[in-house]
mmCIF file of C-alpha atoms in Angstrom:
data_model
loop_
_atom_site.group_PDB
_atom_site.id
_atom_site.type_symbol
_atom_site.label_atom_id
_atom_site.label_comp_id
_atom_site.label_asym_id
_atom_site.label_seq_id
_atom_site.Cartn_x
_atom_site.Cartn_y
_atom_site.Cartn_z
ATOM 1 C CA SER A 1 0.000 0.000 0.000
ATOM 2 C CA GLN A 2 1.042 3.596 -0.538
ATOM 3 C CA THR A 3 2.186 5.868 2.272
ATOM 4 C CA ILE A 4 3.248 9.484 2.309
ATOM 5 C CA HIS A 5 5.572 11.015 4.869
ATOM 6 C CA GLN A 6 6.235 14.613 5.784
ATOM 7 C CA TRP A 7 8.641 16.125 8.237
ATOM 8 C CA PRO A 8 8.952 17.894 10.481
ATOM 9 C CA ALA A 9 5.470 17.808 11.985
ATOM 10 C CA THR A 10 5.856 21.187 13.669
ATOM 11 C CA LEU A 11 8.296 24.023 13.055
ATOM 12 C CA VAL A 12 8.819 27.455 14.586
ATOM 13 C CA GLN A 13 11.135 29.708 12.625
ATOM 14 C CA PRO A 14 12.169 33.391 12.860
ATOM 15 C CA VAL A 15 11.390 35.827 10.054
ATOM 16 C CA GLY A 16 14.179 35.841 7.473
ATOM 17 C CA SER A 17 15.350 32.294 8.188
ATOM 18 C CA PRO A 18 15.474 29.567 5.506
ATOM 19 C CA LEU A 19 13.012 26.710 5.203
ATOM 20 C CA SER A 20 13.154 23.162 3.937
ATOM 21 C CA LEU A 21 10.207 20.787 4.186
ATOM 22 C CA GLU A 22 10.455 17.278 2.861
ATOM 23 C CA CYS A 23 7.858 14.863 1.544
ATOM 24 C CA THR A 24 8.376 11.291 0.408
ATOM 25 C CA VAL A 25 5.958 8.756 -1.026
ATOM 26 C CA GLU A 26 6.268 4.969 -0.801
ATOM 27 C CA GLY A 27 4.519 2.178 -2.649
ATOM 28 C CA THR A 28 3.956 3.907 -5.974
ATOM 29 C CA SER A 29 6.017 5.117 -8.899
ATOM 30 C CA ASN A 30 5.864 8.245 -11.043
ATOM 31 C CA PRO A 31 3.161 9.948 -8.982
ATOM 32 C CA ASN A 32 1.943 13.514 -9.384
ATOM 33 C CA LEU A 33 3.091 15.452 -6.314
ATOM 34 C CA TYR A 34 1.607 18.599 -4.799
ATOM 35 C CA TRP A 35 2.374 21.191 -2.115
ATOM 36 C CA TYR A 36 -0.554 23.026 -0.522
ATOM 37 C CA ARG A 37 -0.762 25.630 2.211
ATOM 38 C CA GLN A 38 -3.723 26.068 4.515
ATOM 39 C CA ALA A 39 -3.737 29.277 6.533
ATOM 40 C CA ALA A 40 -5.705 29.336 9.784
ATOM 41 C CA GLY A 41 -9.442 29.142 9.028
ATOM 42 C CA ARG A 42 -8.843 29.165 5.279
ATOM 43 C CA GLY A 43 -9.090 26.710 2.390
ATOM 44 C CA LEU A 44 -6.280 24.796 0.734
ATOM 45 C CA GLN A 45 -4.105 26.839 -1.600
ATOM 46 C CA LEU A 46 -2.132 24.921 -4.230
ATOM 47 C CA LEU A 47 1.471 26.148 -4.253
ATOM 48 C CA PHE A 48 3.322 23.748 -6.558
ATOM 49 C CA TYR A 49 2.741 20.541 -8.448
ATOM 50 C CA SER A 50 5.059 18.150 -10.236
ATOM 51 C CA VAL A 51 4.408 15.485 -12.858
ATOM 52 C CA GLY A 52 7.969 14.132 -12.872
ATOM 53 C CA ILE A 53 11.549 14.494 -11.677
ATOM 54 C CA GLY A 54 12.756 18.065 -12.126
ATOM 55 C CA GLN A 55 9.350 19.217 -13.422
ATOM 56 C CA ILE A 56 7.795 21.882 -11.195
ATOM 57 C CA SER A 57 4.799 24.108 -11.887
ATOM 58 C CA SER A 58 4.079 27.078 -9.656
ATOM 59 C CA GLU A 59 0.515 28.161 -9.045
ATOM 60 C CA VAL A 60 1.086 31.267 -6.941
ATOM 61 C CA PRO A 61 4.032 33.708 -7.115
ATOM 62 C CA GLN A 62 5.731 33.877 -3.737
ATOM 63 C CA ASN A 63 9.030 33.542 -1.967
ATOM 64 C CA LEU A 64 8.756 29.751 -1.871
ATOM 65 C CA SER A 65 10.253 27.233 -4.288
ATOM 66 C CA ALA A 66 9.931 23.499 -4.814
ATOM 67 C CA SER A 67 12.175 20.775 -6.142
ATOM 68 C CA ARG A 68 11.764 17.113 -7.057
ATOM 69 C CA PRO A 69 15.222 15.545 -7.005
ATOM 70 C CA GLN A 70 13.889 11.977 -7.036
ATOM 71 C CA ASP A 71 10.704 10.330 -8.306
ATOM 72 C CA ARG A 72 9.094 10.073 -4.877
ATOM 73 C CA GLN A 73 10.662 13.056 -3.117
ATOM 74 C CA PHE A 74 9.269 16.576 -3.097
ATOM 75 C CA ILE A 75 10.896 19.461 -1.251
ATOM 76 C CA LEU A 76 9.498 22.888 -0.391
ATOM 77 C CA SER A 77 12.024 25.623 0.336
ATOM 78 C CA SER A 78 12.423 29.282 1.107
ATOM 79 C CA LYS A 79 15.539 31.406 1.401
ATOM 80 C CA LYS A 80 13.887 33.958 3.716
ATOM 81 C CA LEU A 81 10.633 33.324 5.531
ATOM 82 C CA LEU A 82 7.957 35.989 5.922
ATOM 83 C CA LEU A 83 5.351 36.215 8.682
ATOM 84 C CA SER A 84 2.703 35.462 6.048
ATOM 85 C CA ASP A 85 4.339 32.079 5.371
ATOM 86 C CA SER A 86 2.861 30.700 8.582
ATOM 87 C CA GLY A 87 0.372 27.924 7.966
ATOM 88 C CA PHE A 88 -0.263 24.229 7.617
ATOM 89 C CA TYR A 89 1.773 22.784 4.728
ATOM 90 C CA LEU A 90 0.432 19.655 3.132
ATOM 91 C CA CYS A 91 2.042 17.383 0.585
ATOM 92 C CA ALA A 92 -0.167 15.159 -1.554
ATOM 93 C CA TRP A 93 0.208 12.577 -4.293
ATOM 94 C CA SER A 94 -2.044 11.236 -7.016
ATOM 95 C CA GLN A 95 -1.761 8.585 -9.665
ATOM 96 C CA LEU A 96 -0.779 9.729 -13.146
ATOM 97 C CA GLY A 97 -2.731 8.874 -16.229
ATOM 98 C CA GLY A 98 -6.289 8.661 -17.518
ATOM 99 C CA LEU A 99 -8.697 11.407 -18.439
ATOM 100 C CA ALA A 100 -10.168 11.797 -14.978
ATOM 101 C CA ASN A 101 -8.547 14.005 -12.391
ATOM 102 C CA ASN A 102 -7.596 11.446 -9.811
ATOM 103 C CA GLU A 103 -8.099 11.668 -6.096
ATOM 104 C CA GLN A 104 -5.202 13.007 -4.057
ATOM 105 C CA PHE A 105 -3.839 11.555 -0.843
ATOM 106 C CA PHE A 106 -2.302 13.779 1.775
ATOM 107 C CA GLY A 107 0.586 13.480 4.165
ATOM 108 C CA PRO A 108 0.188 14.425 7.833
ATOM 109 C CA GLY A 109 1.340 17.999 7.216
ATOM 110 C CA THR A 110 3.828 20.416 8.745
ATOM 111 C CA ARG A 111 2.541 23.205 10.945
ATOM 112 C CA LEU A 112 4.852 26.212 10.421
ATOM 113 C CA THR A 113 4.850 29.270 12.644
ATOM 114 C CA VAL A 114 6.988 32.202 11.599
ATOM 115 C CA LEU A 115 7.752 34.655 14.417
ATOM 116 C CA ARG B 1 -19.545 31.714 -10.272
ATOM 117 C CA LYS B 2 -16.574 30.571 -8.236
ATOM 118 C CA GLU B 3 -14.895 27.300 -9.277
ATOM 119 C CA VAL B 4 -16.252 25.620 -6.179
ATOM 120 C CA GLU B 5 -18.494 27.033 -3.477
ATOM 121 C CA GLN B 6 -19.751 25.551 -0.222
ATOM 122 C CA ASP B 7 -21.868 26.753 2.670
ATOM 123 C CA PRO B 8 -19.304 27.183 5.481
ATOM 124 C CA GLY B 9 -21.815 26.286 8.194
ATOM 125 C CA PRO B 10 -21.453 25.370 10.951
ATOM 126 C CA PHE B 11 -24.158 22.749 10.873
ATOM 127 C CA ASN B 12 -25.023 21.782 14.451
ATOM 128 C CA VAL B 13 -27.113 18.601 14.541
ATOM 129 C CA PRO B 14 -28.074 16.033 17.202
ATOM 130 C CA GLU B 15 -26.888 12.459 17.050
ATOM 131 C CA GLY B 16 -29.025 10.362 14.735
ATOM 132 C CA ALA B 17 -30.016 13.274 12.526
ATOM 133 C CA THR B 18 -29.744 13.343 8.749
ATOM 134 C CA VAL B 19 -27.763 16.241 7.336
ATOM 135 C CA ALA B 20 -27.011 17.324 3.778
ATOM 136 C CA PHE B 21 -24.375 19.654 2.344
ATOM 137 C CA ASN B 22 -24.431 21.173 -1.106
ATOM 138 C CA CYS B 23 -21.565 22.330 -3.264
ATOM 139 C CA THR B 24 -21.738 24.215 -6.579
ATOM 140 C CA TYR B 25 -19.044 24.157 -9.253
ATOM 141 C CA SER B 26 -18.220 26.080 -12.439
ATOM 142 C CA ASN B 27 -16.514 23.599 -14.715
ATOM 143 C CA SER B 28 -19.305 21.974 -16.713
ATOM 144 C CA ALA B 29 -16.780 19.606 -18.319
ATOM 145 C CA SER B 30 -15.773 18.046 -14.979
ATOM 146 C CA GLN B 31 -15.925 14.257 -14.917
ATOM 147 C CA SER B 32 -14.801 13.529 -11.386
ATOM 148 C CA PHE B 33 -15.720 14.975 -8.017
ATOM 149 C CA PHE B 34 -14.692 14.197 -4.479
ATOM 150 C CA TRP B 35 -15.690 14.728 -0.880
ATOM 151 C CA TYR B 36 -12.922 14.898 1.712
ATOM 152 C CA ARG B 37 -13.174 15.034 5.462
ATOM 153 C CA GLN B 38 -10.770 17.120 7.529
ATOM 154 C CA ASP B 39 -10.551 16.845 11.308
ATOM 155 C CA CYS B 40 -9.236 19.792 13.307
ATOM 156 C CA ARG B 41 -5.489 20.286 12.750
ATOM 157 C CA LYS B 42 -5.250 17.163 10.597
ATOM 158 C CA GLU B 43 -4.814 16.447 6.910
ATOM 159 C CA PRO B 44 -7.830 16.023 4.589
ATOM 160 C CA LYS B 45 -8.823 12.427 3.982
ATOM 161 C CA LEU B 46 -10.766 11.113 1.018
ATOM 162 C CA LEU B 47 -14.347 10.260 1.934
ATOM 163 C CA MET B 48 -15.979 9.549 -1.419
ATOM 164 C CA SER B 49 -15.320 9.795 -5.153
ATOM 165 C CA VAL B 50 -18.161 10.627 -7.555
ATOM 166 C CA TYR B 51 -17.750 9.807 -11.242
ATOM 167 C CA SER B 52 -21.331 9.385 -12.415
ATOM 168 C CA SER B 53 -24.676 10.396 -10.940
ATOM 169 C CA GLY B 54 -23.780 9.425 -7.410
ATOM 170 C CA ASN B 55 -22.170 7.088 -4.934
ATOM 171 C CA GLU B 56 -23.232 5.460 -1.685
ATOM 172 C CA ASP B 57 -21.077 4.099 1.129
ATOM 173 C CA GLY B 58 -22.913 3.069 4.260
ATOM 174 C CA ARG B 59 -24.439 6.143 5.877
ATOM 175 C CA PHE B 60 -22.926 8.466 3.290
ATOM 176 C CA THR B 61 -24.473 9.271 -0.087
ATOM 177 C CA ALA B 62 -23.053 11.649 -2.660
ATOM 178 C CA GLN B 63 -25.225 12.856 -5.528
ATOM 179 C CA LEU B 64 -24.264 14.736 -8.648
ATOM 180 C CA ASN B 65 -26.586 17.045 -10.577
ATOM 181 C CA ARG B 66 -24.782 17.975 -13.799
ATOM 182 C CA ALA B 67 -27.605 20.137 -15.147
ATOM 183 C CA SER B 68 -27.518 22.419 -12.115
ATOM 184 C CA GLN B 69 -23.789 21.875 -11.472
ATOM 185 C CA TYR B 70 -23.970 20.884 -7.859
ATOM 186 C CA ILE B 71 -22.882 17.959 -5.735
ATOM 187 C CA SER B 72 -24.459 16.994 -2.438
ATOM 188 C CA LEU B 73 -23.320 14.889 0.490
ATOM 189 C CA LEU B 74 -25.954 13.246 2.666
ATOM 190 C CA ILE B 75 -25.080 11.788 6.056
ATOM 191 C CA ARG B 76 -27.714 9.595 7.701
ATOM 192 C CA ASP B 77 -27.852 8.622 11.366
ATOM 193 C CA SER B 78 -25.142 11.119 12.341
ATOM 194 C CA LYS B 79 -22.533 9.984 14.869
ATOM 195 C CA LEU B 80 -20.466 12.134 17.210
ATOM 196 C CA SER B 81 -17.426 10.979 15.239
ATOM 197 C CA ASP B 82 -18.828 12.580 12.068
ATOM 198 C CA SER B 83 -17.965 16.010 13.504
ATOM 199 C CA ALA B 84 -15.426 17.469 11.076
ATOM 200 C CA THR B 85 -15.106 19.829 8.123
ATOM 201 C CA TYR B 86 -16.240 18.391 4.796
ATOM 202 C CA LEU B 87 -14.444 19.604 1.681
ATOM 203 C CA CYS B 88 -15.996 19.540 -1.782
ATOM 204 C CA VAL B 89 -13.342 18.985 -4.471
ATOM 205 C CA VAL B 90 -13.572 19.478 -8.240
ATOM 206 C CA PRO B 91 -11.193 19.758 -11.227
ATOM 207 C CA PRO B 92 -10.231 23.351 -12.082
ATOM 208 C CA LEU B 93 -11.424 25.390 -15.063
ATOM 209 C CA GLY B 94 -8.766 25.109 -17.719
ATOM 210 C CA GLY B 95 -6.274 23.690 -15.265
ATOM 211 C CA SER B 96 -3.683 21.001 -15.773
ATOM 212 C CA GLN B 97 -4.830 17.425 -15.716
ATOM 213 C CA GLY B 98 -4.393 16.024 -12.262
ATOM 214 C CA ASN B 99 -5.008 19.237 -10.347
ATOM 215 C CA LEU B 100 -7.976 19.671 -8.045
ATOM 216 C CA ILE B 101 -9.709 22.660 -6.486
ATOM 217 C CA PHE B 102 -10.691 22.312 -2.842
ATOM 218 C CA GLY B 103 -13.681 24.135 -1.422
ATOM 219 C CA LYS B 104 -13.255 25.944 1.876
ATOM 220 C CA GLY B 105 -15.353 23.314 3.606
ATOM 221 C CA THR B 106 -18.562 22.920 5.544
ATOM 222 C CA LYS B 107 -18.167 22.440 9.266
ATOM 223 C CA LEU B 108 -20.352 19.803 10.917
ATOM 224 C CA SER B 109 -20.801 19.462 14.653
ATOM 225 C CA VAL B 110 -22.803 16.484 15.921
ATOM 226 C CA LYS B 111 -24.020 16.904 19.507
ATOM 227 C CA PRO B 112 -25.123 14.216 21.974
#
């Protein structure tokens, strides 16, 4: 069966510090991968998605970046965090292929607080 | 019309009640729809997928009305454990294949 891991679970960082969040998927190959952010009391905002190694699409301009160095690894980074970067960061995967937009499965998330 | 729109609630119902949520969507070409459940401070989890007119799983029934472009989720015999936020999810207008748009959710609180 497929599993998705994210770490760390919780992070408190000062403004201006760098960020690196990691997500890995097991039990599947060549998945679509996604990074979302959910601010307190808000809906999910898609930040990045990837259909393959080294292929990253950005949905919202911001000071964040993403990379996919391996098939089942997705990394979210920032060189300098802003207060507005606080939120619940969720990684998700879905199966490639077909005409239908497939369901996505989420990792446990990282709760980031920028002070 | 927004790509996906839900009544935020909250819906406060007693145990055993039947409750229904509606969700409207913009993309008339959509073929697949989903309902997710999100508990407080947790990740969303897939509840049901809807590819045709509807789907039923135990106490949960999802119905799709393509003509009016809305999806509903019906919960029968509500349990305390059903308390959560329910997210309606649809493919985006003109978006890349594989992407999904998540509604802001409808909050359900089931009381004893």
